[in-house]
Amino acid sequence: MTNRITKAKRLTTFLMVAASVLVAQLPYPAAAEEAGVLAVNSKANVQSLTALELRNVVSGQKRTWQNGLPIMLVLPPAGSPELQWLCSQLKMPEATYMRYIKEKMYRGQMQFVTVANANEAKAMLGSMAGGIGPLPNQQVTEPLVQVAIAAGTH
């Protein structure tokens, strides 16, 4: 009887460890995939970005839109579903992304604004002709447009 209990405990332990390993392989919560969309001020005249273009825009590699307007990144607060969504699009942990862009900002290589909530983000994006940032889907109204993120590198 004791042998069966020991085997059952071992099996239970194995299954718990295996489940933990599988869960740890998931980089972001599933809810983060649906938590946001990319919004841009309509004056920027942007309808879609490839994954590479998105990375270049939100990492400060690209500083102006095709029409010459300066890009201004508007970010929601740390830990917000919208920021987690953006980081999931970049396939990068939030802490790594924030450390990277803060370093770029301190070097004068990019500009961004952090706001307290989605309402502030919407207002800021609406007031900046070249503004871009993640928002909840229901917050994207004029003068903002949702940017499609296309697969690919061009």
CSV table of C-alpha atoms in Angstrom, one decimal:
chain,number,residue,atom,x,y,z
A,1,MET,CA,0.0,0.0,0.0
A,2,THR,CA,2.8,2.4,0.9
A,3,ASN,CA,4.5,1.6,-2.4
A,4,ARG,CA,1.3,2.7,-4.3
A,5,ILE,CA,1.1,6.0,-2.3
A,6,THR,CA,4.8,6.7,-3.1
A,7,LYS,CA,4.2,6.1,-6.8
A,8,ALA,CA,1.1,8.2,-6.8
A,9,LYS,CA,3.0,11.1,-5.1
A,10,ARG,CA,5.8,10.8,-7.6
A,11,LEU,CA,3.4,10.8,-10.5
A,12,THR,CA,1.6,13.9,-9.0
A,13,THR,CA,4.9,15.7,-8.5
A,14,PHE,CA,6.0,14.8,-12.0
A,15,LEU,CA,2.8,16.1,-13.5
A,16,MET,CA,2.9,19.3,-11.5
A,17,VAL,CA,6.5,20.0,-12.6
A,18,ALA,CA,5.7,19.2,-16.2
A,19,ALA,CA,2.7,21.6,-16.1
A,20,SER,CA,4.8,24.3,-14.6
A,21,VAL,CA,7.4,23.9,-17.3
A,22,LEU,CA,4.8,24.1,-20.0
A,23,VAL,CA,3.2,27.2,-18.5
A,24,ALA,CA,6.6,28.8,-18.1
A,25,GLN,CA,7.0,28.4,-21.9
A,26,LEU,CA,4.1,30.8,-22.5
A,27,PRO,CA,5.7,34.2,-22.8
A,28,TYR,CA,2.6,36.3,-22.2
A,29,PRO,CA,-0.9,35.7,-20.9
A,30,ALA,CA,-3.4,34.8,-23.5
A,31,ALA,CA,-5.5,37.8,-22.5
A,32,ALA,CA,-2.7,40.1,-23.5
A,33,GLU,CA,-3.3,39.2,-27.1
A,34,GLU,CA,-6.7,40.8,-27.0
A,35,ALA,CA,-6.0,43.6,-24.6
A,36,GLY,CA,-5.0,46.3,-27.1
A,37,VAL,CA,-4.6,47.6,-30.6
A,38,LEU,CA,-2.2,50.0,-32.1
A,39,ALA,CA,-3.6,53.5,-32.6
A,40,VAL,CA,-2.1,56.3,-34.5
A,41,ASN,CA,-3.2,59.9,-35.1
A,42,SER,CA,-4.9,60.0,-38.5
A,43,LYS,CA,-2.6,63.0,-39.5
A,44,ALA,CA,0.3,60.5,-39.6
A,45,ASN,CA,-1.4,58.8,-42.6
A,46,VAL,CA,-0.5,55.3,-41.5
A,47,GLN,CA,-2.9,52.3,-42.1
A,48,SER,CA,-0.6,49.4,-41.5
A,49,LEU,CA,2.9,48.4,-40.4
A,50,THR,CA,4.8,45.2,-40.7
A,51,ALA,CA,6.1,43.6,-37.6
A,52,LEU,CA,9.6,45.0,-38.4
A,53,GLU,CA,8.3,48.5,-39.0
A,54,LEU,CA,6.4,48.3,-35.7
A,55,ARG,CA,9.6,47.3,-33.9
A,56,ASN,CA,11.5,50.2,-35.6
A,57,VAL,CA,8.8,52.7,-34.7
A,58,VAL,CA,8.4,51.7,-31.0
A,59,SER,CA,12.1,51.2,-30.5
A,60,GLY,CA,13.1,54.7,-31.8
A,61,GLN,CA,14.9,53.3,-34.8
A,62,LYS,CA,12.4,55.3,-37.0
A,63,ARG,CA,11.8,58.9,-36.0
A,64,THR,CA,9.5,60.3,-38.6
A,65,TRP,CA,6.5,59.1,-40.6
A,66,GLN,CA,6.7,59.0,-44.4
A,67,ASN,CA,4.9,62.4,-44.5
A,68,GLY,CA,7.6,63.9,-42.4
A,69,LEU,CA,5.7,64.2,-39.1
A,70,PRO,CA,7.8,63.3,-36.0
A,71,ILE,CA,6.9,60.0,-34.4
A,72,MET,CA,5.8,60.4,-30.7
A,73,LEU,CA,5.3,57.2,-28.8
A,74,VAL,CA,2.6,57.3,-26.1
A,75,LEU,CA,2.8,54.5,-23.6
A,76,PRO,CA,0.3,53.3,-21.0
A,77,PRO,CA,1.4,52.7,-17.5
A,78,ALA,CA,3.7,49.7,-16.5
A,79,GLY,CA,1.8,46.5,-16.1
A,80,SER,CA,-1.3,47.6,-18.0
A,81,PRO,CA,-2.9,45.2,-20.4
A,82,GLU,CA,-2.2,47.6,-23.3
A,83,LEU,CA,1.6,47.7,-22.6
A,84,GLN,CA,1.6,43.9,-22.2
A,85,TRP,CA,-0.2,43.6,-25.5
A,86,LEU,CA,2.5,45.8,-27.2
A,87,CYS,CA,5.3,43.8,-25.7
A,88,SER,CA,3.6,40.6,-26.9
A,89,GLN,CA,3.7,42.0,-30.4
A,90,LEU,CA,7.4,42.8,-30.0
A,91,LYS,CA,8.0,39.3,-28.4
A,92,MET,CA,9.8,41.0,-25.6
A,93,PRO,CA,9.2,41.1,-21.8
A,94,GLU,CA,7.9,44.4,-20.6
A,95,ALA,CA,10.8,45.1,-18.3
A,96,THR,CA,13.3,44.5,-21.1
A,97,TYR,CA,11.4,46.8,-23.5
A,98,MET,CA,11.0,49.6,-20.9
A,99,ARG,CA,14.7,49.4,-20.0
A,100,TYR,CA,15.7,49.6,-23.6
A,101,ILE,CA,13.6,52.7,-24.5
A,102,LYS,CA,14.5,54.5,-21.3
A,103,GLU,CA,18.2,54.1,-22.2
A,104,LYS,CA,17.5,55.4,-25.7
A,105,MET,CA,15.6,58.4,-24.3
A,106,TYR,CA,18.4,59.3,-21.9
A,107,ARG,CA,20.8,59.2,-24.8
A,108,GLY,CA,18.5,61.5,-26.8
A,109,GLN,CA,17.8,58.9,-29.4
A,110,MET,CA,14.0,58.7,-29.0
A,111,GLN,CA,11.1,60.4,-27.3
A,112,PHE,CA,8.1,58.9,-25.6
A,113,VAL,CA,5.4,59.9,-23.1
A,114,THR,CA,4.0,57.6,-20.4
A,115,VAL,CA,0.4,58.3,-19.3
A,116,ALA,CA,-1.6,57.1,-16.3
A,117,ASN,CA,-4.5,55.5,-18.2
A,118,ALA,CA,-6.2,54.8,-21.5
A,119,ASN,CA,-8.2,58.0,-21.4
A,120,GLU,CA,-5.0,60.0,-21.1
A,121,ALA,CA,-3.4,58.0,-23.8
A,122,LYS,CA,-6.3,58.6,-26.2
A,123,ALA,CA,-6.2,62.4,-25.4
A,124,MET,CA,-2.4,62.6,-25.9
A,125,LEU,CA,-2.6,60.6,-29.2
A,126,GLY,CA,-5.3,62.8,-30.4
A,127,SER,CA,-3.4,66.0,-29.7
A,128,MET,CA,-0.1,64.8,-31.3
A,129,ALA,CA,-0.1,64.6,-35.1
A,130,GLY,CA,2.6,61.9,-35.2
A,131,GLY,CA,1.4,60.1,-32.1
A,132,ILE,CA,1.3,56.3,-31.9
A,133,GLY,CA,0.6,53.9,-29.0
A,134,PRO,CA,-1.4,50.9,-27.8
A,135,LEU,CA,-5.0,51.5,-26.7
A,136,PRO,CA,-8.0,49.3,-25.8
A,137,ASN,CA,-10.0,48.7,-29.1
A,138,GLN,CA,-13.0,50.6,-27.9
A,139,GLN,CA,-10.9,53.8,-27.3
A,140,VAL,CA,-9.9,54.2,-31.0
A,141,THR,CA,-12.1,56.9,-32.3
A,142,GLU,CA,-11.5,60.1,-34.4
A,143,PRO,CA,-9.0,61.5,-34.8
A,144,LEU,CA,-7.3,58.2,-34.2
A,145,VAL,CA,-7.2,55.1,-36.5
A,146,GLN,CA,-6.3,51.5,-35.8
A,147,VAL,CA,-3.1,50.4,-37.4
A,148,ALA,CA,-3.1,46.9,-38.9
A,149,ILE,CA,0.1,44.9,-38.0
A,150,ALA,CA,1.0,42.8,-41.0
A,151,ALA,CA,3.2,39.8,-40.9
A,152,GLY,CA,6.5,40.2,-42.7
A,153,THR,CA,9.5,42.4,-42.7
A,154,HIS,CA,8.9,45.0,-45.4
